[in-house]
C-alpha positions as a Markdown table, in Angstrom:
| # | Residue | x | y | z |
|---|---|---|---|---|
| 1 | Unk | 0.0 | 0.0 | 0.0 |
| 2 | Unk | 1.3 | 3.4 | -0.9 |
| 3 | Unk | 2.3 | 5.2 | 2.4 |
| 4 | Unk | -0.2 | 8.4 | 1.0 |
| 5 | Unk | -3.4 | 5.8 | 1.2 |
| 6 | Unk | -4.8 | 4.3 | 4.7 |
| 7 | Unk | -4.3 | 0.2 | 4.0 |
| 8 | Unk | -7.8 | -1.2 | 5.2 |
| 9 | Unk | -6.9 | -4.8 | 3.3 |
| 10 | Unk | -7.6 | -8.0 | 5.6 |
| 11 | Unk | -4.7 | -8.3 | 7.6 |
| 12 | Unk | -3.4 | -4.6 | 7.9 |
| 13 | Unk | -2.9 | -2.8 | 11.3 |
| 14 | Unk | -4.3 | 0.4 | 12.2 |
| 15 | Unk | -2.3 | 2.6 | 15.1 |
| 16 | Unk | -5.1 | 5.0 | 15.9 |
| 17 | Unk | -4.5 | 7.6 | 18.3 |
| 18 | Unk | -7.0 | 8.6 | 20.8 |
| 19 | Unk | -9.3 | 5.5 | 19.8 |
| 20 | Unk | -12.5 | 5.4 | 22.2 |
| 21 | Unk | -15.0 | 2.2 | 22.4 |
| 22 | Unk | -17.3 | 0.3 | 24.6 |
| 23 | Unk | -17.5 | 3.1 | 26.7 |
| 24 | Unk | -13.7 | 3.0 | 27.3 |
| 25 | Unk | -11.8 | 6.3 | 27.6 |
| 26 | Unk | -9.7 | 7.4 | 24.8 |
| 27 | Unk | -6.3 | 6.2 | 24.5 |
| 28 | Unk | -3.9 | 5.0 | 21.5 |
| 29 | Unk | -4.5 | 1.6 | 20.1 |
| 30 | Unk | -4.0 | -1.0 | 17.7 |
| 31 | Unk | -6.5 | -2.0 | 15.4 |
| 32 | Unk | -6.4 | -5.4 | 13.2 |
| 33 | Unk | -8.7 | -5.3 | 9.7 |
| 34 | Unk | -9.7 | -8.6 | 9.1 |
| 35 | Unk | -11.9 | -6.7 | 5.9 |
| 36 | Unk | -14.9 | -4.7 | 5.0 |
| 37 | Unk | -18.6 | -5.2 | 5.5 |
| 38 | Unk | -19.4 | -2.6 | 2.8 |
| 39 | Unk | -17.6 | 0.3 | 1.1 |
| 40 | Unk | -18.2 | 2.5 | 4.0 |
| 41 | Unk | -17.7 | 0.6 | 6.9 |
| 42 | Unk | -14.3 | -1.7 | 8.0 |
| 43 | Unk | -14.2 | -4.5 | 10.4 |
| 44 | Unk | -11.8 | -5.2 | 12.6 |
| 45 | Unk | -10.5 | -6.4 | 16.2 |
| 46 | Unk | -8.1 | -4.6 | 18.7 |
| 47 | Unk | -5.1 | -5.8 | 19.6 |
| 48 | Unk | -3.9 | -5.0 | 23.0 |
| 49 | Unk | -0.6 | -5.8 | 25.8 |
| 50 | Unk | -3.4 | -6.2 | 28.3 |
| 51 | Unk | -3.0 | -10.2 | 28.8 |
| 52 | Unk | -5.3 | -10.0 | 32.1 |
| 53 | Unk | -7.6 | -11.6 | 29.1 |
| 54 | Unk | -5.4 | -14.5 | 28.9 |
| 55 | Unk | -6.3 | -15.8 | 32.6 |
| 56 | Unk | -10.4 | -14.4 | 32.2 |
| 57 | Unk | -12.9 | -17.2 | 32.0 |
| 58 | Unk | -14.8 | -16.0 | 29.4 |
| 59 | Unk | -12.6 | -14.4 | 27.3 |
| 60 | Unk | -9.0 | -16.6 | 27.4 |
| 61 | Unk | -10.3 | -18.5 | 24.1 |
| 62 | Unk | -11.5 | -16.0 | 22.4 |
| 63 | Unk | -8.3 | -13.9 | 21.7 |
| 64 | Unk | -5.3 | -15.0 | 19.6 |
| 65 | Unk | -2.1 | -14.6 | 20.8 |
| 66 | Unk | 0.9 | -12.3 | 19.1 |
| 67 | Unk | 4.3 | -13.4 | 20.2 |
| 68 | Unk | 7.1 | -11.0 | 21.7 |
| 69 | Unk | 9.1 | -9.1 | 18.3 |
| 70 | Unk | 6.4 | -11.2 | 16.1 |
| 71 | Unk | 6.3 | -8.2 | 14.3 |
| 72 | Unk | 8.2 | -4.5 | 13.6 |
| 73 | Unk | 5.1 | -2.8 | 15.1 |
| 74 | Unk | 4.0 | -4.9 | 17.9 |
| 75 | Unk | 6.7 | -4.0 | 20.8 |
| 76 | Unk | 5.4 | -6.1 | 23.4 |
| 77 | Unk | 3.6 | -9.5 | 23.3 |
| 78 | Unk | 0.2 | -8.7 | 22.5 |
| 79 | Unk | -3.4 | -10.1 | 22.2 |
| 80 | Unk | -6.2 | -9.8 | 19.5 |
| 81 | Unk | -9.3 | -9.6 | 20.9 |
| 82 | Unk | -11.8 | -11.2 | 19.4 |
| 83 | Unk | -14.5 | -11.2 | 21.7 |
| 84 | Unk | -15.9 | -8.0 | 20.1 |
| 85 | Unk | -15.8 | -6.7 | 16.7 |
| 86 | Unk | -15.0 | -3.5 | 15.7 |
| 87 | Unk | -17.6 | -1.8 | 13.0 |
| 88 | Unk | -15.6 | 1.5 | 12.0 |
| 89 | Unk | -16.7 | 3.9 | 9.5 |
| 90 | Unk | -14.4 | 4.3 | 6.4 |
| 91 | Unk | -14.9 | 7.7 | 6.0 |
| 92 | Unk | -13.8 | 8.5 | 9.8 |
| 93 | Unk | -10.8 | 6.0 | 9.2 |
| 94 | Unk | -9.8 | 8.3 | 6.0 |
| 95 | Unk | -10.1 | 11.4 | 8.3 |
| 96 | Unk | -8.1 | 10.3 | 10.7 |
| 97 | Unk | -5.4 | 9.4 | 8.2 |
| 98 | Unk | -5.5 | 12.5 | 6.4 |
| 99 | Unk | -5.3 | 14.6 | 9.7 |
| 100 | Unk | -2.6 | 12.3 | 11.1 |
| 101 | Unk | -4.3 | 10.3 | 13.7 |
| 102 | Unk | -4.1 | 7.1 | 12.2 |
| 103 | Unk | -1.2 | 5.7 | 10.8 |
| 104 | Unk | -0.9 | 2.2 | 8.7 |
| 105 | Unk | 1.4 | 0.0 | 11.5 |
| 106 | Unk | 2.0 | -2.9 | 9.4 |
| 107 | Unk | 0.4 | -5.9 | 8.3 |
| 108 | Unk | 0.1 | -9.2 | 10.0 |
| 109 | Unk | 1.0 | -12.6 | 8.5 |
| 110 | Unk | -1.7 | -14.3 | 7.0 |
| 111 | Unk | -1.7 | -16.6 | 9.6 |
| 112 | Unk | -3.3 | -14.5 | 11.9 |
| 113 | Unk | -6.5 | -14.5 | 10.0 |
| 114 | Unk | -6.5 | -17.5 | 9.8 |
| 115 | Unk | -5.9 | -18.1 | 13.6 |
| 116 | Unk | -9.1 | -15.1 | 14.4 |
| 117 | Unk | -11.4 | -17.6 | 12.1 |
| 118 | Unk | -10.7 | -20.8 | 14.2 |
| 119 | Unk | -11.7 | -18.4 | 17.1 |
| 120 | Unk | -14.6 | -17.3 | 16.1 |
């Protein structure tokens, strides 16, 4: 993807600053695209260093974990979580990467989406 155009292929990462959802406050955050519902909305999971998921009942099999220096982007060992999808609004996402806020991280190995459908 050209570094002038936001990447919102399955498999591409999202670093979004000041990203806010389920009633969360706003703070910086990986997002995984696993693809598109339609032309103006994106799907997607976050990904997150919070592993507290990991040990939760309900949650520890329904993330997919990202190994320590797995990737350039990912500094830390990391989770998807995939316990609740992300609907984001294409037009918001283009925004934010024209005024700066969101950045294309990187994209994941395939095997990842792969991993997120066994998941689910």
């Amino acid at each position: 993807m050209p570094p002038n155009r936001i990447d919102l292929s399955a498999g591409s990462v999202l670093h979004i600053r000041g990203f806010s959802s389920r009633g969360h406050p706003p703070k910086d955050k990986y997002i995984f695209i696993i693809g598109q519902k339609s032309d103006s909305e994106a799907l997607g999971f976050l990904i997150s260093s919070q592993l507290a998921y990991l040990r939760q009942e309900v949650y520890k099999n329904e993330v997919v974990k990202v190994p320590h220096n797995s990737t350039t982007f990912l500094r830390f060992e990391s989770i998807i979580q995939c316990f609740t999808m992300e609907r984001l609004s294409v037009t918001a996402l283009c925004e934010g990467f024209e005024n700066g806020s969101i950045g294309n991280a990187g994209k994941m190995p395939v095997r990842y989406l792969h991993r997120i459908r066994e998941v689910g």
